mmCIF file of N, CA, C and O in Angstrom:
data_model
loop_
_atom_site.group_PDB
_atom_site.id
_atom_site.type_symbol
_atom_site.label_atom_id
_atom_site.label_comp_id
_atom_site.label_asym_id
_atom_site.label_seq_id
_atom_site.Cartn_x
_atom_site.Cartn_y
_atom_site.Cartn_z
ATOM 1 N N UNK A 1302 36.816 75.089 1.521
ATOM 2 C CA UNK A 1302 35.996 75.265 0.337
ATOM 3 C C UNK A 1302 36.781 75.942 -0.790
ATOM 4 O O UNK A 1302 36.798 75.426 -1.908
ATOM 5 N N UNK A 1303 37.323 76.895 -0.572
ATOM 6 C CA UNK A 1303 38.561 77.594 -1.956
ATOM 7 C C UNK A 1303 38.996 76.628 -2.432
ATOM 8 O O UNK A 1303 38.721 76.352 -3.599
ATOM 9 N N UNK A 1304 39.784 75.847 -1.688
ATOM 10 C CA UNK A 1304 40.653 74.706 -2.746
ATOM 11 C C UNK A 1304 40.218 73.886 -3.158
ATOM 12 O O UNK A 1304 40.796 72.908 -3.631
ATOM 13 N N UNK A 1305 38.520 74.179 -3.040
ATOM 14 C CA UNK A 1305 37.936 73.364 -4.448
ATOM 15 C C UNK A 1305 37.208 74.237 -4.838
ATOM 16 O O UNK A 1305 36.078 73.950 -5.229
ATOM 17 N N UNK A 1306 37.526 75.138 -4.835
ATOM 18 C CA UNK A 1306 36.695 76.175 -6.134
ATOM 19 C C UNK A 1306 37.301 77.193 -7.282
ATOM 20 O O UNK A 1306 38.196 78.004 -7.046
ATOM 21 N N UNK A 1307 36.619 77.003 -8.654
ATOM 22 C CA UNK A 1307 37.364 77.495 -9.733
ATOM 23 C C UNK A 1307 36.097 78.785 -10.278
ATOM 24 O O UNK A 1307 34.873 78.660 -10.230
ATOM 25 N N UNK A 1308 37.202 80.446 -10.971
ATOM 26 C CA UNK A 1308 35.882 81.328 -11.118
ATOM 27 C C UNK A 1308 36.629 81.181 -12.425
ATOM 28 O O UNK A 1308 37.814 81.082 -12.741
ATOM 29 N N UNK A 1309 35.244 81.211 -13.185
ATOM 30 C CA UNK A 1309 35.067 81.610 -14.424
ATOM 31 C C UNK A 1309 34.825 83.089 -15.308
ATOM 32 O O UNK A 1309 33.664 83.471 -15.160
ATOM 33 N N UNK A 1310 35.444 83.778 -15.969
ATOM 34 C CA UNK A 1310 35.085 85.021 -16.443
ATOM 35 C C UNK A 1310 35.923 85.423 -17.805
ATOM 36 O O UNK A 1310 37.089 85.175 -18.115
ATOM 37 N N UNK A 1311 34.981 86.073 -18.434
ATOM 38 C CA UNK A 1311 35.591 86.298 -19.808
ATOM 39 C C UNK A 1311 35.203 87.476 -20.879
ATOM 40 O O UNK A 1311 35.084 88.656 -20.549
ATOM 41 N N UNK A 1312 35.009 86.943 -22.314
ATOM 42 C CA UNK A 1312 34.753 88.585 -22.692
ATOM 43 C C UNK A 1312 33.142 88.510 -22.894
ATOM 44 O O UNK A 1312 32.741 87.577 -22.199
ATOM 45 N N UNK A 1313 32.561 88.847 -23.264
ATOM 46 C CA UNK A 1313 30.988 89.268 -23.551
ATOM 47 C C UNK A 1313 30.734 89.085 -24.796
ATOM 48 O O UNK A 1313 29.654 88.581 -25.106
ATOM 49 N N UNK A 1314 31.393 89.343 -25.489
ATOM 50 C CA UNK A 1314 31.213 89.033 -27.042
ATOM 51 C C UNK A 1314 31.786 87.628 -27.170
ATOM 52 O O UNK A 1314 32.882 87.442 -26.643
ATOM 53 N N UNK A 1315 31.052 86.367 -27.952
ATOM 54 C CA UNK A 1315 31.599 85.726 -28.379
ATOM 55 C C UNK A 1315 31.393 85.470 -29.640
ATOM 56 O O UNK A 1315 30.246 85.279 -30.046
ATOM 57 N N UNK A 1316 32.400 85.428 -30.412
ATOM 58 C CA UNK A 1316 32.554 84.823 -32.038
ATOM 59 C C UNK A 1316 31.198 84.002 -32.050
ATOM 60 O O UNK A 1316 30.961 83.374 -31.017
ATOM 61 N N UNK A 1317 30.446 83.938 -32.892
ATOM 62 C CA UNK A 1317 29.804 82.938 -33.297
ATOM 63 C C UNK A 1317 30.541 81.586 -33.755
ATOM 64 O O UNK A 1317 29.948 80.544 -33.478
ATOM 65 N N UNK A 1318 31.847 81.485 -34.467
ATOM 66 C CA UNK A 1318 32.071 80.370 -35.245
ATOM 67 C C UNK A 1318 33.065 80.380 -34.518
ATOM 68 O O UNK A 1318 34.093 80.062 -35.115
ATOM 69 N N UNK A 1319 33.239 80.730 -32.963
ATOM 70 C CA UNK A 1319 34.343 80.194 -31.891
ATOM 71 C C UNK A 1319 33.286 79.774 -31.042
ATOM 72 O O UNK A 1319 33.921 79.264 -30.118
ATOM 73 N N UNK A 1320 32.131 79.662 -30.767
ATOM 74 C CA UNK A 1320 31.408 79.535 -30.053
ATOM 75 C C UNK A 1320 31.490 77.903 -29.397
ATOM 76 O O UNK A 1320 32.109 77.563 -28.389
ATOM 77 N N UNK A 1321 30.616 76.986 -30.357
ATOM 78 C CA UNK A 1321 31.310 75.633 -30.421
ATOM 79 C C UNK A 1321 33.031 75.235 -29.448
ATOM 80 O O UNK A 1321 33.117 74.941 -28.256
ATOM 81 N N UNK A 1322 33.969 75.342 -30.266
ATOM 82 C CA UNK A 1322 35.394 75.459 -30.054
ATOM 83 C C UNK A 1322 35.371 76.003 -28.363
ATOM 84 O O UNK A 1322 35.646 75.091 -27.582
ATOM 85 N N UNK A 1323 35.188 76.860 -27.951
ATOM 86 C CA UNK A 1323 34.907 77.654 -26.466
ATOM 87 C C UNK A 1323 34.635 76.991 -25.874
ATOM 88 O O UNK A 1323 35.403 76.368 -25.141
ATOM 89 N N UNK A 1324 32.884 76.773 -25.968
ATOM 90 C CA UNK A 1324 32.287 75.472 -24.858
ATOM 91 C C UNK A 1324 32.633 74.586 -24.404
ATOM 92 O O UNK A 1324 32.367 74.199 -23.266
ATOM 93 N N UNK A 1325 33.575 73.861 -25.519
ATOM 94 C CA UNK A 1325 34.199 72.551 -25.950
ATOM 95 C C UNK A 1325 35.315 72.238 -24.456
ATOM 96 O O UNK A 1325 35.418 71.555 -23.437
ATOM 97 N N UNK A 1326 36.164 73.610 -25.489
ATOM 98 C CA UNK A 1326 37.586 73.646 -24.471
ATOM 99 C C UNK A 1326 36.937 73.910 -22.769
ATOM 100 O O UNK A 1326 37.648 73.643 -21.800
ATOM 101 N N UNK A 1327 35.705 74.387 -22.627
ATOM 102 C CA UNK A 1327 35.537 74.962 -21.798
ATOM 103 C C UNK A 1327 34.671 73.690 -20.666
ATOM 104 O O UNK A 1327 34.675 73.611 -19.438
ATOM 105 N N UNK A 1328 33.982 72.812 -21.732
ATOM 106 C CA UNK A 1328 33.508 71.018 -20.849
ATOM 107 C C UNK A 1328 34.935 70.699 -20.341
ATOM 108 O O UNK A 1328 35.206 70.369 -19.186
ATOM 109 N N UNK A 1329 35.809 70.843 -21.364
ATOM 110 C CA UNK A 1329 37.174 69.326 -21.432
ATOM 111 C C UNK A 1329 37.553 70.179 -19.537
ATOM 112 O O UNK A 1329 37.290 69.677 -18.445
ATOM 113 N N UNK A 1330 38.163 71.425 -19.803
ATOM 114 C CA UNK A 1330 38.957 72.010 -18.476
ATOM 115 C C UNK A 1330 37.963 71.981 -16.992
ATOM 116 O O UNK A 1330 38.548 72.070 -15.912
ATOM 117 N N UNK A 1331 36.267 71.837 -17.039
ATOM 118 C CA UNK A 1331 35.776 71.661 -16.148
ATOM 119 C C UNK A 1331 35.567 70.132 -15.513
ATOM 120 O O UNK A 1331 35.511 69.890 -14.307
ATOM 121 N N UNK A 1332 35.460 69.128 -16.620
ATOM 122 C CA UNK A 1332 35.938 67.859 -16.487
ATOM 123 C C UNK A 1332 37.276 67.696 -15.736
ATOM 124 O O UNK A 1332 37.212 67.247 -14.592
ATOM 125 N N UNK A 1333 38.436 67.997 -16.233
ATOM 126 C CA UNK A 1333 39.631 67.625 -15.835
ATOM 127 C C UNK A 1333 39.761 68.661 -14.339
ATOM 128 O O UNK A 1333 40.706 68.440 -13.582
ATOM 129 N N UNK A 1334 38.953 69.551 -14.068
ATOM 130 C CA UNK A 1334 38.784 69.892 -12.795
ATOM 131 C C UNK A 1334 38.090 69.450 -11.462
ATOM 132 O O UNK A 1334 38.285 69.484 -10.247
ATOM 133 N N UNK A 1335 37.204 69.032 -12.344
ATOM 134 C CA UNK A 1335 36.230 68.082 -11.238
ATOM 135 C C UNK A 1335 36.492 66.463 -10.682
ATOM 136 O O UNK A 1335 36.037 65.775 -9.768
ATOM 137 N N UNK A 1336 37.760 66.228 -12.071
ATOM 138 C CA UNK A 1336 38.036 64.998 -11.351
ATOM 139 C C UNK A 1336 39.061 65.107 -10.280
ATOM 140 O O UNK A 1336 39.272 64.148 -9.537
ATOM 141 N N UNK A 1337 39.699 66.212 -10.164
ATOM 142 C CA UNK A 1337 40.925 66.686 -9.367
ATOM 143 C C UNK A 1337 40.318 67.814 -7.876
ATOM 144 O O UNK A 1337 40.836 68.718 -7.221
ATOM 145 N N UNK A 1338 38.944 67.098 -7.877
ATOM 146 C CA UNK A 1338 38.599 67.324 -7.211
ATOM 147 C C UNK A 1338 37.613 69.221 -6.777
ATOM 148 O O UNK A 1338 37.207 69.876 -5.817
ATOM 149 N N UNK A 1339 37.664 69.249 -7.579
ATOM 150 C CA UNK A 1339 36.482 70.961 -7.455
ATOM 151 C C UNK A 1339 35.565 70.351 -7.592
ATOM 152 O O UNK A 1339 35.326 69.280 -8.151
ATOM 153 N N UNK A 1340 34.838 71.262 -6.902
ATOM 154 C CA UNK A 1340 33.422 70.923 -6.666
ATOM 155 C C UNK A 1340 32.456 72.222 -6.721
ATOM 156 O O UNK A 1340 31.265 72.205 -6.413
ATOM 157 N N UNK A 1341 33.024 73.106 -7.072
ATOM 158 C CA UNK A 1341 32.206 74.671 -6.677
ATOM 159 C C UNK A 1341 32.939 75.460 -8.132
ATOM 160 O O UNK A 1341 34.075 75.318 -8.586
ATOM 161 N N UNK A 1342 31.852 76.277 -8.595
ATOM 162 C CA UNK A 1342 32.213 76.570 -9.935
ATOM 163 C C UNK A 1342 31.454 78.118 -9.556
ATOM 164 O O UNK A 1342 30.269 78.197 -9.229
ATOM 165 N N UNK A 1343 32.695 79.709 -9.709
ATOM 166 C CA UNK A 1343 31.661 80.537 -9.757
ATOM 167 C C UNK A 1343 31.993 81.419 -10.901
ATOM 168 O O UNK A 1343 33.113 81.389 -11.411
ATOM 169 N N UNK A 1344 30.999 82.248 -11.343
ATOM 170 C CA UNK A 1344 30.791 82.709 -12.223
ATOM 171 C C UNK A 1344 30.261 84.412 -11.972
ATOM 172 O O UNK A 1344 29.925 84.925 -10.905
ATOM 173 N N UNK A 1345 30.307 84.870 -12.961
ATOM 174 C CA UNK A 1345 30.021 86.742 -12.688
ATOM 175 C C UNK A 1345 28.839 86.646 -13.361
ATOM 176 O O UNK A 1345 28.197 87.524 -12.785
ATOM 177 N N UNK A 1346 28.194 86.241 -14.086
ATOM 178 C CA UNK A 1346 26.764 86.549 -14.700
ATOM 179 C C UNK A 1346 26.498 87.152 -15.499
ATOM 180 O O UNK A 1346 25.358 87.350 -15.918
ATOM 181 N N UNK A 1347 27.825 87.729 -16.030
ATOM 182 C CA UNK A 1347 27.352 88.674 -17.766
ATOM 183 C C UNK A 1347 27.319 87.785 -18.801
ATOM 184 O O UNK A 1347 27.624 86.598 -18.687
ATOM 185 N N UNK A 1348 26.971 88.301 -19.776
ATOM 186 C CA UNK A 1348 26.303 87.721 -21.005
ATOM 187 C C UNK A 1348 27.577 87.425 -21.739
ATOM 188 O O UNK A 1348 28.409 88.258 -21.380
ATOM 189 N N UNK A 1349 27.973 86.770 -22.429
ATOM 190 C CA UNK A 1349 28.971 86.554 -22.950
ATOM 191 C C UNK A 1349 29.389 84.970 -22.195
ATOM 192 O O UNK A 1349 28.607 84.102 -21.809
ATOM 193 N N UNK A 1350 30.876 84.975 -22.155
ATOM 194 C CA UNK A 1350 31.439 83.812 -21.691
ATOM 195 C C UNK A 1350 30.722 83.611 -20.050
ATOM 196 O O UNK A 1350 30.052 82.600 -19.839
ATOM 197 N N UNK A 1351 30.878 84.408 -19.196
ATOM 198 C CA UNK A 1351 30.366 84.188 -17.703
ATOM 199 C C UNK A 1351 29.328 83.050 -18.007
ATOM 200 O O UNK A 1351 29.387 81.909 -17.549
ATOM 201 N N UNK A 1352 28.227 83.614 -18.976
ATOM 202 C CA UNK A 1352 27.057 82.672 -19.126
ATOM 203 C C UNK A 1352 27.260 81.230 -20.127
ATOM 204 O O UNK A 1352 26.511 80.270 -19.945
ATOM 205 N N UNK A 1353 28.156 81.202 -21.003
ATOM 206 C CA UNK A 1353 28.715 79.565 -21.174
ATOM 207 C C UNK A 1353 29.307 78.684 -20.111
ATOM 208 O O UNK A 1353 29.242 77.476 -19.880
ATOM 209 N N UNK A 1354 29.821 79.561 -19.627
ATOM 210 C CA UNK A 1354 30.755 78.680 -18.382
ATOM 211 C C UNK A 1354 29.312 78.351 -17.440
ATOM 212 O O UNK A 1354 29.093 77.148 -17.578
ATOM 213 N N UNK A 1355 28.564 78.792 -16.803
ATOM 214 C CA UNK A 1355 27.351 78.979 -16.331
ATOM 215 C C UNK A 1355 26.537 77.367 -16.820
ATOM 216 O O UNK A 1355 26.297 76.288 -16.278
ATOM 217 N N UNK A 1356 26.387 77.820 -17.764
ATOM 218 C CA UNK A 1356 25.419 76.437 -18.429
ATOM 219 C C UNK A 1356 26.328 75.481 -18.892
ATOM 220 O O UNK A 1356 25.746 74.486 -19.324
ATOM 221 N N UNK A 1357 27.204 75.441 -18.939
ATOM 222 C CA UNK A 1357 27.830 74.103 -19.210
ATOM 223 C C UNK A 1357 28.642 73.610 -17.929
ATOM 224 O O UNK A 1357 29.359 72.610 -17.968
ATOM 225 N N UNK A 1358 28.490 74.303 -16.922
ATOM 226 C CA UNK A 1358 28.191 73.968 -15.200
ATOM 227 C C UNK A 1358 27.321 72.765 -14.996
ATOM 228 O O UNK A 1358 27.492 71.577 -14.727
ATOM 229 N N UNK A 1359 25.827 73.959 -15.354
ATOM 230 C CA UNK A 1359 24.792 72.672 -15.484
ATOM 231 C C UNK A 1359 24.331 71.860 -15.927
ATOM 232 O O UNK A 1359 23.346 71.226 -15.548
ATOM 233 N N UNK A 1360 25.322 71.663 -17.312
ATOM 234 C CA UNK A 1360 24.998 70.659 -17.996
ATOM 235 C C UNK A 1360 25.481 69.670 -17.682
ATOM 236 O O UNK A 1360 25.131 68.530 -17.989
ATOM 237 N N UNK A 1361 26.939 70.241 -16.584
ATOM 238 C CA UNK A 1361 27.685 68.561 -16.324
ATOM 239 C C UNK A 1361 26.913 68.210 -15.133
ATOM 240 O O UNK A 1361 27.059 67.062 -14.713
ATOM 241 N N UNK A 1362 26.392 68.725 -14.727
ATOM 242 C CA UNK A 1362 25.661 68.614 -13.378
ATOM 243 C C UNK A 1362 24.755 67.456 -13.168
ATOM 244 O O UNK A 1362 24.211 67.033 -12.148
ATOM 245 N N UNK A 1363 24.732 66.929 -14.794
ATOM 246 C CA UNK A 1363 23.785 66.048 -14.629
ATOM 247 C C UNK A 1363 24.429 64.536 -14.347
ATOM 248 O O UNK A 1363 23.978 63.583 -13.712
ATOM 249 N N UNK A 1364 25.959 64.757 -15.255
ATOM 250 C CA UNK A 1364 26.723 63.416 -14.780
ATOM 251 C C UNK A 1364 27.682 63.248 -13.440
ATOM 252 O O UNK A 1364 28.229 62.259 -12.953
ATOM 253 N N UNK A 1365 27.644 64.853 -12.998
ATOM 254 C CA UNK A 1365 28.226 65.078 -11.803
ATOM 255 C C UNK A 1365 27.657 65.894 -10.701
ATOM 256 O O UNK A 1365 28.007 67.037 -10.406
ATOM 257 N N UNK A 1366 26.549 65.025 -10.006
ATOM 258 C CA UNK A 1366 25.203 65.898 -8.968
ATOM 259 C C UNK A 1366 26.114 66.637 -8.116
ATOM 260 O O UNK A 1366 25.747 67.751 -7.742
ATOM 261 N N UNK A 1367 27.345 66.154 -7.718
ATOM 262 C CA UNK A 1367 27.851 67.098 -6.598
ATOM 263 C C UNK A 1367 28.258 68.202 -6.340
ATOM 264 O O UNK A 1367 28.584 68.604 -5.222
ATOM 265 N N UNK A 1368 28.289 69.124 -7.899
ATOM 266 C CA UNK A 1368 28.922 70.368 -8.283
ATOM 267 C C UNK A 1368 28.283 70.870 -8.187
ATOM 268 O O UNK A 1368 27.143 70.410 -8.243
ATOM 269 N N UNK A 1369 28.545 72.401 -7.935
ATOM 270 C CA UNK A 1369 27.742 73.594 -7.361
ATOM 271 C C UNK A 1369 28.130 74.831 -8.771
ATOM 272 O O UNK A 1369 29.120 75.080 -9.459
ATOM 273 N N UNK A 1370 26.719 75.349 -8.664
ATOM 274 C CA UNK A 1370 27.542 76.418 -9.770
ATOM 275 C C UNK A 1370 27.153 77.757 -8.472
ATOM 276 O O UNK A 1370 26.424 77.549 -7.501
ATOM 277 N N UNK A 1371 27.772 78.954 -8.747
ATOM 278 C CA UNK A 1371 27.804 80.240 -7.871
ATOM 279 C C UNK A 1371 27.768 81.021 -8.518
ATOM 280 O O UNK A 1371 28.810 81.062 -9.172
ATOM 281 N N UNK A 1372 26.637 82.294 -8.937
ATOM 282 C CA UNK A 1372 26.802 83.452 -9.268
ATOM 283 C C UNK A 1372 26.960 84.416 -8.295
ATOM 284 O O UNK A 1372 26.344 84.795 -7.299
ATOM 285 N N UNK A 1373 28.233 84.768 -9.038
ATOM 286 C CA UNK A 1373 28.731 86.140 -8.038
ATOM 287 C C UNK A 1373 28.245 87.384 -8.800
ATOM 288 O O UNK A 1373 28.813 87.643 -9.861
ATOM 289 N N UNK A 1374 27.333 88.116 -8.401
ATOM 290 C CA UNK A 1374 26.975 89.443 -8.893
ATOM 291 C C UNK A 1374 27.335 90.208 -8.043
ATOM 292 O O UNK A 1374 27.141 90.292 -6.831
ATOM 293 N N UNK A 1375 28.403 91.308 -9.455
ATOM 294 C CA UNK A 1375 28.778 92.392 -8.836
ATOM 295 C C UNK A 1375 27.964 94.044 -8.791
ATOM 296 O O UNK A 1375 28.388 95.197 -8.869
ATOM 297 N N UNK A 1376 26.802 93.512 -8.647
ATOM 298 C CA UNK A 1376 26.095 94.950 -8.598
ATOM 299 C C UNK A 1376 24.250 94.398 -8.708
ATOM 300 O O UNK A 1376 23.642 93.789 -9.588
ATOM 301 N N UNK A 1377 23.820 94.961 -7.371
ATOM 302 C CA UNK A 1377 22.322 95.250 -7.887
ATOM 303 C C UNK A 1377 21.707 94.880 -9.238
ATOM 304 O O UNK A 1377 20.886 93.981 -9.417
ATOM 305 N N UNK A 1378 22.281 95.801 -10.276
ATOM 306 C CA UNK A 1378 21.308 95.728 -11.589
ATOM 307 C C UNK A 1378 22.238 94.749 -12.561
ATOM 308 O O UNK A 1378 22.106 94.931 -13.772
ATOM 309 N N UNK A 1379 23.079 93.825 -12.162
ATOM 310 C CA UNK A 1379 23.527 92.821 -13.063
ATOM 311 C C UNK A 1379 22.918 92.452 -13.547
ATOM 312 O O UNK A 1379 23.527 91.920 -14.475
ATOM 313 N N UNK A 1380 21.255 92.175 -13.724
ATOM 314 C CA UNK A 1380 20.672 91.072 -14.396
ATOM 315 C C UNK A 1380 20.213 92.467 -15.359
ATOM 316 O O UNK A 1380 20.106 92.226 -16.561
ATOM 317 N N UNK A 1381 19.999 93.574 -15.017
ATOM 318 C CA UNK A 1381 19.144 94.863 -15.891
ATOM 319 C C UNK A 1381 20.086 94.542 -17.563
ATOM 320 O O UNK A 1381 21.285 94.571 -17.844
ATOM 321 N N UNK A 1382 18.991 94.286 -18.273
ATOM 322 C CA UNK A 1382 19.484 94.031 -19.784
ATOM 323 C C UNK A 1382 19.333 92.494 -19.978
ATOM 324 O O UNK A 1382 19.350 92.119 -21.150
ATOM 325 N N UNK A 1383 19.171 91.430 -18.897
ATOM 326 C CA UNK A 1383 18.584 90.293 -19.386
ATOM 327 C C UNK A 1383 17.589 89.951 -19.648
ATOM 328 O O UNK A 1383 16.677 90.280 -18.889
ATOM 329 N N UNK A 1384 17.288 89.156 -20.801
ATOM 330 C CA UNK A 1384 15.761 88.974 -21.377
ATOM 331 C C UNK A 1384 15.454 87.313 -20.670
ATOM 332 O O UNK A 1384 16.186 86.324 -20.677
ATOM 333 N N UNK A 1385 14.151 87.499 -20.122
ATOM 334 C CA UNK A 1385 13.494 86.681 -18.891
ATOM 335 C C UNK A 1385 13.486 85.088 -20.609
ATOM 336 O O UNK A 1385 13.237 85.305 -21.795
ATOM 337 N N UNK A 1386 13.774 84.035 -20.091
ATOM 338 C CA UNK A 1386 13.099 82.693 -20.542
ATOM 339 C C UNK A 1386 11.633 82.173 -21.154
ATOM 340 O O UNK A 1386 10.578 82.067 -20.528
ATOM 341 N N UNK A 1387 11.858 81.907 -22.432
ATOM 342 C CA UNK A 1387 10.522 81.764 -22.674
ATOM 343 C C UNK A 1387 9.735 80.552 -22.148
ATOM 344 O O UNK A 1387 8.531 80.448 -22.382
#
């Protein structure tokens, strides 16, 4: 299972007008990973980049059912400071 799995992590703040540009670079390198075979994508769960990489997991998820996304939380109150979905 490792040698098909890639972790994602980054800073918390993102630029607004890098935001776009990020995601972007950040589809193209999960694409060119998944065709080389990954299949397992994990992630830390903070707000910032953790959570782009996160959703644009599941966004490919839709042209690629076989990928897994993984949050790795490093602590109990990781989610304390997230605001619930409307």
């Amino acid at each position: 299972m490792k040698e098909r799995t890639a972790c994602f992590t980054g800073h918390r703040a993102i630029p607004l007008l890098q935001r776009g540009k990020i995601e972007k670079q950040t589809e193209d390198e999960l694409i060119e990973a998944i065709e080389k075979g990954y299949q397992f994508f994990a992630t830390g769960g903070a707000l910032g980049y953790d959570t782009l990489a996160a959703q644009t997991v599941l966004r490919l998820k839709k042209s690629y059912s076989h990928i897994k996304l993984i949050l790795v939380l490093p602590c109990l109150s990781q989610t304390r400071g997230w605001k619930p979905e409307a």
